[in-house]
Coordinates of C-alpha atoms and ligand atoms in Angstrom, one line a residue:
X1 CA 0.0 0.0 0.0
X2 CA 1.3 3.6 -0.7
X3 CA 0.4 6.1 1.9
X4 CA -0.9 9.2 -0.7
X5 CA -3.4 10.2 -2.6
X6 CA -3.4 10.2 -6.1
X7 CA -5.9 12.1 -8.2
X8 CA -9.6 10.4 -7.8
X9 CA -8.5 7.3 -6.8
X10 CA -7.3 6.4 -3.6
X11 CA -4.6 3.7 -3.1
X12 CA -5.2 1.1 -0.2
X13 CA -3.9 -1.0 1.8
X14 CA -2.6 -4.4 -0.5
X15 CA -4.1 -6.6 1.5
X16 CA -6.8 -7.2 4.8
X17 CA -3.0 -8.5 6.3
X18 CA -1.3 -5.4 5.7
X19 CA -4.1 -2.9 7.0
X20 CA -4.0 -5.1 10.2
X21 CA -0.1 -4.9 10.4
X22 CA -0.1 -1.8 10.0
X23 CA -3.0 -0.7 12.7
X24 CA -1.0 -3.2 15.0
X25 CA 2.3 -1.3 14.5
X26 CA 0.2 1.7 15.4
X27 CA -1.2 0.8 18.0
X28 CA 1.7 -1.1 19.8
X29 CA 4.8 1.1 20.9
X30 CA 5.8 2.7 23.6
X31 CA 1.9 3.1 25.3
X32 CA 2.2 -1.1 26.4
X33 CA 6.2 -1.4 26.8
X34 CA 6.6 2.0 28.2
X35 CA 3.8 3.1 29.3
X36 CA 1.5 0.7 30.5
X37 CA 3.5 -0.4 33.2
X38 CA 4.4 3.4 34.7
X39 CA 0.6 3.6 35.0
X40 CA 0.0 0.7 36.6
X41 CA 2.3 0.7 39.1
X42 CA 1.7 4.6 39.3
X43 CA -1.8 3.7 40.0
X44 CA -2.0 1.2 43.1
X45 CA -2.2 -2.6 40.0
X46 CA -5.1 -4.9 40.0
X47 CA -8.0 -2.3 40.1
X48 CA -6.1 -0.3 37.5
X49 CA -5.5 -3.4 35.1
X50 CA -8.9 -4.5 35.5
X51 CA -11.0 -1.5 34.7
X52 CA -8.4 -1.4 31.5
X53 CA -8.9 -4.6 30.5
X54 CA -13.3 -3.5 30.7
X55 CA -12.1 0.0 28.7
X56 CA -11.0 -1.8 26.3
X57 CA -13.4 -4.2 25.7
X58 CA -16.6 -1.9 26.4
X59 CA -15.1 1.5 24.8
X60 CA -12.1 1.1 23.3
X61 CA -13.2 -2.1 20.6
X62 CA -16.6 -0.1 19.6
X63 CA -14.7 3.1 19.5
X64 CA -12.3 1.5 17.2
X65 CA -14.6 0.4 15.0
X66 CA -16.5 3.6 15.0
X67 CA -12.9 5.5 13.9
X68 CA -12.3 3.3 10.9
X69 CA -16.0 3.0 9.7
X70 CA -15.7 6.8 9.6
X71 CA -12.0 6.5 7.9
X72 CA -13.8 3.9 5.2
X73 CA -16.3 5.9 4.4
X74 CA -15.1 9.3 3.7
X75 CA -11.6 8.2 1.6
X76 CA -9.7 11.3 2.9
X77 CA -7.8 12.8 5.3
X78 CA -9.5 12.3 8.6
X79 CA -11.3 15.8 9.4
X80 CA -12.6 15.6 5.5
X81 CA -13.9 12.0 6.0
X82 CA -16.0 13.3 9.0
X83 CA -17.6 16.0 7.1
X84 CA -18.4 13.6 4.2
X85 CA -20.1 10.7 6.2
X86 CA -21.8 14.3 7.8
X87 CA -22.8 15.2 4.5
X88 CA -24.0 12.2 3.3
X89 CA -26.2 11.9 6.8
X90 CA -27.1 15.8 6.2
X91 CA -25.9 16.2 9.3
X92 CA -23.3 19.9 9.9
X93 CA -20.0 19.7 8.4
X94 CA -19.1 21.2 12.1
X95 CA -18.2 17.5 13.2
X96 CA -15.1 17.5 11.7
X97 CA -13.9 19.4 14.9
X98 CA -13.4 15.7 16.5
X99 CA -10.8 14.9 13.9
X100 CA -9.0 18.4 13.8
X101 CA -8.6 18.6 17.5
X102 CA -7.2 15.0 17.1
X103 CA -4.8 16.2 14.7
X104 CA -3.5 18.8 16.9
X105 CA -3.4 15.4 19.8
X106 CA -1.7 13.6 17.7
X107 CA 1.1 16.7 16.9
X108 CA 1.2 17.2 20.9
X109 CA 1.6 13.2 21.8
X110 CA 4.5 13.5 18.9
X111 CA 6.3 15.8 20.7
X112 CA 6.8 13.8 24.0
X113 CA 7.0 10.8 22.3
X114 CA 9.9 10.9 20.6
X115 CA 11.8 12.1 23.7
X116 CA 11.0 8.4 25.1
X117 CA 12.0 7.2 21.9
X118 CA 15.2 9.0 22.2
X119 CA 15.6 7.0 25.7
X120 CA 15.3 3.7 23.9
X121 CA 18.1 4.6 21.7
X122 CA 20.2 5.2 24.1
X123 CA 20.0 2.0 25.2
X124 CA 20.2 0.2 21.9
X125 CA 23.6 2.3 22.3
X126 CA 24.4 0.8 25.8
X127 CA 23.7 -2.8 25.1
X128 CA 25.7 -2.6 22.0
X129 CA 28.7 -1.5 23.6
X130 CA 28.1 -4.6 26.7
X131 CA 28.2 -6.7 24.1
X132 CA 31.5 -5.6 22.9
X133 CA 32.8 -5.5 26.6
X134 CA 30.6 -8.2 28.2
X135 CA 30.7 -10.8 25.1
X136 CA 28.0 -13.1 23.4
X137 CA 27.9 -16.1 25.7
X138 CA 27.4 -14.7 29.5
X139 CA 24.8 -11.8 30.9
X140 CA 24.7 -8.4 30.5
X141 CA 27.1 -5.9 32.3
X142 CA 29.2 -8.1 33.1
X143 CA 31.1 -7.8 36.9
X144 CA 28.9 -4.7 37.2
X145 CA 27.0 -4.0 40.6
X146 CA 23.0 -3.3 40.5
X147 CA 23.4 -0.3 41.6
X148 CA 25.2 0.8 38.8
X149 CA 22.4 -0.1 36.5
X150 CA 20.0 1.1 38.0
X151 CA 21.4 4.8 38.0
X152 CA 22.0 4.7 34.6
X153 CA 18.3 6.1 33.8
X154 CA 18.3 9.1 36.1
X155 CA 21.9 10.1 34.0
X156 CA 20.1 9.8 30.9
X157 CA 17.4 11.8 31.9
X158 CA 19.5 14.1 33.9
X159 CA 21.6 15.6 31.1
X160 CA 19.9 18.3 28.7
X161 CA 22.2 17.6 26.4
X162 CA 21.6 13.6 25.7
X163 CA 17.8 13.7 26.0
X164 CA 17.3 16.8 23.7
X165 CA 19.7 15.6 21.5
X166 CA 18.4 11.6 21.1
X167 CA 14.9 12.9 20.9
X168 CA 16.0 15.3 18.2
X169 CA 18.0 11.8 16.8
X170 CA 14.7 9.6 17.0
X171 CA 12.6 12.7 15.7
X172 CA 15.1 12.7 12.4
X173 CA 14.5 8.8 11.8
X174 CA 11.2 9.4 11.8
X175 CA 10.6 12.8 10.0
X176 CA 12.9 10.9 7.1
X177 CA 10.2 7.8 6.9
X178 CA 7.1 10.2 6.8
X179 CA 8.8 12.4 4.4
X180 CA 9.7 10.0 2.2
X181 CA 6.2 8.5 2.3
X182 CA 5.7 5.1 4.6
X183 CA 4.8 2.4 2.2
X184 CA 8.7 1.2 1.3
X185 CA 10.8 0.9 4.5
X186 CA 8.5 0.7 6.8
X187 CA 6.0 -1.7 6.2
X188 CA 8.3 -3.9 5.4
X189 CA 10.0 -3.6 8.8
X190 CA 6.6 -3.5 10.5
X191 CA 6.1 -7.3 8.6
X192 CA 8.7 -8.6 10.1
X193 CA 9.4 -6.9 13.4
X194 CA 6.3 -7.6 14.7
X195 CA 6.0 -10.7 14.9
X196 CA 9.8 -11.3 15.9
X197 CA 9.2 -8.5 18.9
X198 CA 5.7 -10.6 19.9
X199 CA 8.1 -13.9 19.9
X200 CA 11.1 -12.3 21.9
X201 CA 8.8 -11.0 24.3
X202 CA 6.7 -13.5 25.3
X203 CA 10.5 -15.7 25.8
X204 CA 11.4 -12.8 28.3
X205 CA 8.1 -13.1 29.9
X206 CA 8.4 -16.7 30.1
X207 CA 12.1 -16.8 31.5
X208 CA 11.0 -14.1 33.9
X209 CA 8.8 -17.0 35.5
X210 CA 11.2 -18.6 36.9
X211 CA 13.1 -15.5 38.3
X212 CA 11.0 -15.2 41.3
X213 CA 8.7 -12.5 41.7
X214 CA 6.6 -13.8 39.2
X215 CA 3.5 -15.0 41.5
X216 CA 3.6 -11.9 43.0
X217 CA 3.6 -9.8 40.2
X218 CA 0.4 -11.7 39.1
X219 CA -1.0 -10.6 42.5
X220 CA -0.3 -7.0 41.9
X221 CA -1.5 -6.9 38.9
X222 CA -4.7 -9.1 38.5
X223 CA -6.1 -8.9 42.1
X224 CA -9.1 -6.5 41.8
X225 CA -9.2 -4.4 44.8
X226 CA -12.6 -2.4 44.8
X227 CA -11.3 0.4 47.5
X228 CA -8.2 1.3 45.0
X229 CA -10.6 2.4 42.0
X230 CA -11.1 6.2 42.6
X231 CA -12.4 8.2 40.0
X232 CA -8.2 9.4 38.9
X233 CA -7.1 5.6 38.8
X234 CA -10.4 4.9 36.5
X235 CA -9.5 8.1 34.1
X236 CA -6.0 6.9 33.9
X237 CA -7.2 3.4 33.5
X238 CA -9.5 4.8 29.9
X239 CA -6.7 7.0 29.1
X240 CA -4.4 3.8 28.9
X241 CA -6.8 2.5 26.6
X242 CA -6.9 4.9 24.2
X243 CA -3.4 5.9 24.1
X244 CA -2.2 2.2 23.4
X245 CA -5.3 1.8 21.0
X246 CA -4.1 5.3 19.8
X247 CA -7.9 6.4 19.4
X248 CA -9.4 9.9 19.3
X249 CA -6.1 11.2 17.8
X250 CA -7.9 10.6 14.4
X251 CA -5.4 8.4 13.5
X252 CA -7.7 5.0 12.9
X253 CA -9.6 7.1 11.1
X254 CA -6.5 7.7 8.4
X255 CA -5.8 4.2 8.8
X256 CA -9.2 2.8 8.0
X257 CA -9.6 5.2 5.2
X258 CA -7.1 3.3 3.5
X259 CA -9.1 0.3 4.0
X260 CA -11.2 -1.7 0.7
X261 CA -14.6 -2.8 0.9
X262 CA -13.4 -6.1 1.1
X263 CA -12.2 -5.9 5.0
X264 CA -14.5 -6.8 7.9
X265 CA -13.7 -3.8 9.9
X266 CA -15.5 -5.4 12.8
X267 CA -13.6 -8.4 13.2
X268 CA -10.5 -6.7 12.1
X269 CA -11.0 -4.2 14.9
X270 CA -11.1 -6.9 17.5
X271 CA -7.9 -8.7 16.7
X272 CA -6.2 -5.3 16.9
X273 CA -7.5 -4.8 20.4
X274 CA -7.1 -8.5 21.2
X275 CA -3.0 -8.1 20.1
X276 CA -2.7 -4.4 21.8
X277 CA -4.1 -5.9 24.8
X278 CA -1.8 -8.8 25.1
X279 CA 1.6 -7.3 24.5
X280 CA 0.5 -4.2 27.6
X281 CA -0.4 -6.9 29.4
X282 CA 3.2 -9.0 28.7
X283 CA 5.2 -6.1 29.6
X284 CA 3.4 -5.8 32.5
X285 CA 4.4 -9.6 33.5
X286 CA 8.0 -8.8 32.0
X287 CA 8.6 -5.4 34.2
X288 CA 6.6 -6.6 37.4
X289 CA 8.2 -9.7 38.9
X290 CA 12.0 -7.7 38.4
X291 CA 10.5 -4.8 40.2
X292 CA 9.3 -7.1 43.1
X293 CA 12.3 -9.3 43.5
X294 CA 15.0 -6.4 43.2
X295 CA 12.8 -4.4 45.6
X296 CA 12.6 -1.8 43.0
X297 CA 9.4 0.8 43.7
X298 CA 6.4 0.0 41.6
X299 CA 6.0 3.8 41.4
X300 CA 8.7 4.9 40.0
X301 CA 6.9 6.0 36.7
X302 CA 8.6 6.5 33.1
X303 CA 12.1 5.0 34.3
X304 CA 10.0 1.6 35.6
X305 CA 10.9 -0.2 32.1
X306 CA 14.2 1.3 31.4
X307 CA 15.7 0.4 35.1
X308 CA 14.3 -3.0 35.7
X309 CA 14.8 -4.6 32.1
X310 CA 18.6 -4.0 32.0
X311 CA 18.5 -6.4 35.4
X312 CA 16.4 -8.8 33.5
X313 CA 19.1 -8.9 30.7
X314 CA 22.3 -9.4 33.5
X315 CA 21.3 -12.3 34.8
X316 CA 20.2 -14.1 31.7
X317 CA 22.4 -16.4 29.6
X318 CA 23.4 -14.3 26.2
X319 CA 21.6 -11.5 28.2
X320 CA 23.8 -8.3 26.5
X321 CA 22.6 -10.2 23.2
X322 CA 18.9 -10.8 24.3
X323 CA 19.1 -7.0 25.6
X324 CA 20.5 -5.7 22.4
X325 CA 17.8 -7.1 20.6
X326 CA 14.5 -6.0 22.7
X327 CA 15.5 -2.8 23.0
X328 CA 16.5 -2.5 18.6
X329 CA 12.9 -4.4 18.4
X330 CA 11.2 -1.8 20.9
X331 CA 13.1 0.9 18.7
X332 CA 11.0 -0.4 15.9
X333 CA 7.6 -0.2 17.8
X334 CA 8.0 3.0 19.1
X335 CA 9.1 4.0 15.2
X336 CA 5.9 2.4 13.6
X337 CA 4.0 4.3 16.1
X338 CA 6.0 7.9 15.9
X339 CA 5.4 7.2 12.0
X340 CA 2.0 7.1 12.8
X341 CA 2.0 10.0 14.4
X342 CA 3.9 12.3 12.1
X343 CA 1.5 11.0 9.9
X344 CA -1.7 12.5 11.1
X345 CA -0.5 15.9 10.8
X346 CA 1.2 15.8 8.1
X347 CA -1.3 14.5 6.0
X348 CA -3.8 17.2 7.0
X349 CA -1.3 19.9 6.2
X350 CA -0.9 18.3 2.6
X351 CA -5.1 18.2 2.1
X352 CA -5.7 21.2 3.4
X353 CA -2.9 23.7 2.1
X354 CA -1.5 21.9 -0.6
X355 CA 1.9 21.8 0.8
X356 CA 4.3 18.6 -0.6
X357 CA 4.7 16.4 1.5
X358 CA 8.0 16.8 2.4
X359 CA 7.9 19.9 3.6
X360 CA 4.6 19.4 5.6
X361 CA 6.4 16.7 7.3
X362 CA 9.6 19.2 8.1
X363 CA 6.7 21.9 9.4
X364 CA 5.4 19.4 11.2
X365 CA 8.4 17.9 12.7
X366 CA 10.2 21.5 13.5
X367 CA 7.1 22.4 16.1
X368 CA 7.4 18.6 17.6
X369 CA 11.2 19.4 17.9
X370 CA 10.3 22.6 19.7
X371 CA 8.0 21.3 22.1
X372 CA 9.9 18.0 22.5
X373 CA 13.6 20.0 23.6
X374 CA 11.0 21.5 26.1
X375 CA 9.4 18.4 27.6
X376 CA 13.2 16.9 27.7
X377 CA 14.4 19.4 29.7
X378 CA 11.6 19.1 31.8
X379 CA 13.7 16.3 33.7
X380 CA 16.9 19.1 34.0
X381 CA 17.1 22.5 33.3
X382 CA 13.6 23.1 33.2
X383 CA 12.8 20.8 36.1
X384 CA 11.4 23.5 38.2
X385 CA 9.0 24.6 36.0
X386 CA 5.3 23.5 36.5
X387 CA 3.1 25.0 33.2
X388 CA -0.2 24.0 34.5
X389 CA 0.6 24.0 38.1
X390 CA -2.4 25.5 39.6
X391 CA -4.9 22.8 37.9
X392 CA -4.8 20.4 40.5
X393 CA -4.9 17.5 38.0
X394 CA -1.5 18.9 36.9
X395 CA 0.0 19.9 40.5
X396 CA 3.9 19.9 40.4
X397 CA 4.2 18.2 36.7
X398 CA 6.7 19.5 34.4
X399 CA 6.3 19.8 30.6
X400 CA 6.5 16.3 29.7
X401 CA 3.9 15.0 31.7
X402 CA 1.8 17.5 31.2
X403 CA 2.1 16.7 27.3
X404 CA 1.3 13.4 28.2
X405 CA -1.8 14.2 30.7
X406 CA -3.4 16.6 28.3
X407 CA -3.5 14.9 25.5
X408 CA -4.5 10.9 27.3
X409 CA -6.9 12.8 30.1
X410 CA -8.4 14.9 27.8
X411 CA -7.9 15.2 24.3
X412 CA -8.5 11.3 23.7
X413 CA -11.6 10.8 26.0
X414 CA -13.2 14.3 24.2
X415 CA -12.5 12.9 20.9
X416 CA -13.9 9.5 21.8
X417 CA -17.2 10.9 23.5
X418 CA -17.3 13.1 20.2
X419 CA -16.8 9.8 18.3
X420 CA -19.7 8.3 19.8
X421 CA -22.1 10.4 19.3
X422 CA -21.2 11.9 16.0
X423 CA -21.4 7.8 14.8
X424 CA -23.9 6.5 17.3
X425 CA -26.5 9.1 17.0
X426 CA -25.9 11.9 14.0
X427 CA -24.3 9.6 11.3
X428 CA -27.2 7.6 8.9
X429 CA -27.5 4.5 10.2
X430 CA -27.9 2.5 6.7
X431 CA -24.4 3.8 6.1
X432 CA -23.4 2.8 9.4
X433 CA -24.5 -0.4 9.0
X434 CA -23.1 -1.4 5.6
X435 CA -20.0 -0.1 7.1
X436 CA -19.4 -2.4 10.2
X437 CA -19.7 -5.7 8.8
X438 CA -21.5 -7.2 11.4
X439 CA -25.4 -8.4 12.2
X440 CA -27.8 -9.7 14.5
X441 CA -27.6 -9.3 18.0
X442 CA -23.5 -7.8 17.8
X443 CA -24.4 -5.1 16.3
X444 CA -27.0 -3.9 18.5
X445 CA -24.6 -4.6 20.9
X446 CA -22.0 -2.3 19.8
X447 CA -25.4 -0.1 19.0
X448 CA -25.8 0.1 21.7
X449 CA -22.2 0.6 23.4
X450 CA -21.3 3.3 21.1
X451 CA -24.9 5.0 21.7
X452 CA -24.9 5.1 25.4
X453 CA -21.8 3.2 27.3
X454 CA -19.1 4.8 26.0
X455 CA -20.8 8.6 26.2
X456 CA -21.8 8.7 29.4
X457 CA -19.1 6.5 30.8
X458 CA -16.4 8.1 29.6
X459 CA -18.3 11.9 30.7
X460 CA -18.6 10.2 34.2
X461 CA -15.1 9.5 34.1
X462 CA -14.2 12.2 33.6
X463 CA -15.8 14.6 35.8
X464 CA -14.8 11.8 38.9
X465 CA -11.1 12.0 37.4
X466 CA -10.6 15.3 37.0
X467 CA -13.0 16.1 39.8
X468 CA -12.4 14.1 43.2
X469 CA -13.3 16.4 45.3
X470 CA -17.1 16.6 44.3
X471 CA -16.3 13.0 45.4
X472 CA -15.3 13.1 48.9
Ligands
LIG501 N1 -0.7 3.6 20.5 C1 0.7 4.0 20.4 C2 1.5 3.3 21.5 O1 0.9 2.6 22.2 C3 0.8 5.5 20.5 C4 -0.1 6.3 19.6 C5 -1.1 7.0 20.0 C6 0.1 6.1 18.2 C7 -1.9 7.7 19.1 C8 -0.7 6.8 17.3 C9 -1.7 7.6 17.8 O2 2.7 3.5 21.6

């Protein structure tokens, strides 16, 4: 499949396999490896993991499905495919708000995510130069203590000068996929590193069993405790689930509008939630049982992956090897999500003001670079500085986590409630049902999801998150 669009007709996706790659490689990157665990261990385990798990499954899946019906449809960019399925239900062209304010989501996640990215380079860097001093056949860091390790994260992140310039670095490798158009490189890569990263990490998962830690990890993480669900664990439980899904960013929508006829979006939908699911869930049994048997803290946020993987990777035969590997193979899910979404943006500028698409992707990039330098020194130089400080849902966060609660606290959930109505409620429902490719008593299922659940759910979740105080 080719990524433009050429005259009147619109190239897709070669195959139902490569749409579904490709929405995987979206949706998979650094929201389960990196993410998922920060946020459940941020947020007190089980009751977290649990009400994700019913996110997905209850508003993420009939979300999804609602993005790419729309994508289908409309054939364009996503704020034009809106406003065609709008015209085509005479409903106001004014809906395609939900897709331009997911544009401008998707330019804000951008920015902070490529300073992680940037992080995961730098360790590609670190275990290829173990390898060279620890050698193939024994673990990782060799004859080096754990507390060594474990300090190498808060260097990374202390110096201005690494993390602005490795985001900068991971910003370039993407900018030069996206300007180049997608189709060539990186689907190719996404073919094959997919599957490969699913493999290698369900063997770390696996060996991790028998590390110790393991059976308590499963506790943590799967033992529902009803007092720990507050109305902010429940937000950041939905906000997981849309950031991994990578929904209301309008960026299924681009995806699916590169979609045939041909494709059962419904069933298609649910293997990409069924896939993103899993591998959250994986890292979560990968980071955990380290974390519990090195008496790491389960809060310690965005460096949770990067310190307790590297002691994974010591102890393990051809660990410097096994380490090199996951973290190149994480490299190439965080890429085929940053791809993603550079994408967004970029191909909004190119629809809307005719600019080529290289230099909409340069535009698009420089503002990202901008921002990004910003949210890296957010952990150094700028560490003092608190943008949003006197919201309380934003009380003594710096730059990059407020990039990263704006956009999953609120941009997502808005664009999903607008979602849901806009294709539960305003769109005609014989085009929404030729769309969805399913019958019977499913579809008045997801009817009835999309028409109710996730609306008032998702509103109610969001006054209690950002709200507990009304609360008691
Ligand atoms: N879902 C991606 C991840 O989990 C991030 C993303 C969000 C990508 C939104 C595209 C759009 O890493």
């Amino acid at each position: 499949m080719a990524l433009t669009q050429s005259g009147s007709t619109r190239d897709h996706w070669s195959s139902r396999s490569a749409f579904l790659l490709a929405a995987i490689g979206s949706a998979v990157g650094l929201g389960n490896l990196w993410r998922f665990p920060a946020e459940a261990g941020s947020n007190g385990g089980g009751a977290f993991v649990l009400f994700y798990i019913l996110c997905v499954v209850l508003i993420g899946l009939p979300v999804l499905l609602a993005e790419t019906l729309i994508g289908r449809h409309g054939q364009a960019s996503a704020p034009e495919s809106v406003r065609r399925v709008a015209s085509a239900s005479r409903a106001s062209s004014h809906w395609s708000v939900l897709a331009s304010m997911g544009v401008f989501a998707a330019f804000l996640i951008l920015s902070f995510y490529c300073v992680v990215g940037g992080w995961v380079l730098y360790y590609v860097g670190v275990f290829a130069v173990d390898l060279v001093n620890s050698g193939v056949a024994g673990g990782a860091f060799a004859g080096q203590s754990a507390d060594h390790i474990e300090s190498l994260f808060p260097a990374l992140i202390g110096s201005a000068g690494w993390t602005v310039g490795l985001d900068a670095l991971f910003l370039g490798i993407t900018l030069y996929f996206v300007a180049r158009g997608v189709s060539g490189g990186i689907e190719v890569v996404a073919n094959w590193m997919m599957p490969a990263f699913f493999v290698l990490l369900l063997a770390i998962t696996v060996y991790g069993m028998f590390g110790g830690g393991f059976g308590q990890a499963i506790d943590y993480l799967f033992t529902f405790e009803p007092e720990k669900l507050t109305g902010p664990v429940m937000l950041a439980a939905v906000s997981q689930a849309f950031f991994s899904l990578s929904l209301g960013v309008a960026g299924m929508i681009t995806y699916g509008s590169y979609v045939g006829r041909n494709v059962n979006l419904a069933g298609t939908s649910a293997m990409i939630a069924g896939a993103d699911t899993l591998v959250g869930l994986l890292a979560g049994l990968c980071v955990f049982p380290i974390v519990f048997s090195a008496g790491l803290p389960e809060g310690a946020g965005p460096g949770l992956m990067f310190v307790t993987l590297p002691h994974a990777f010591q102890d393990m035969p051809f660990g410097s090897v096994v380490g090199l590997l996951f973290f190149i193979m994480v490299f190439f899910a965080a890429l085929t999500s940053s791809v993603g979404l550079l994408e967004v943006p970029t191909a909004w500028l190119i629809d809307r003001f005719r600019i080529v698409r290289r230099f909409s992707a340069m535009i698009v990039a420089f503002g990202a670079m901008v921002l990004g330098a910003l949210a890296a020194l957010s952990f150094n130089a700028l560490s003092g500085w608190h943008p949003l400080g006197f919201i309380p849902l934003f009380e003594g966060q710096g730059f990059f986590d407020v990039l990263d609660g704006l956009t999953a606290k609120l941009f997502m959930p808005l664009g999903a409630i607008l979602t849901a109505l806009f294709v539960g409620w305003v769109a005609d429902r014989k085009l929404v049902d030729i769309e969805n490719g399913i019958g019977g008593a499913l579809h008045l299922t997801w009817l009835f999801l999309v028409r109710f659940v996730c609306p008032l759910a998702l509103v109610g979740i969001l006054v209690m998150g950002l709200f507990p105080d009304l609360f008691g």
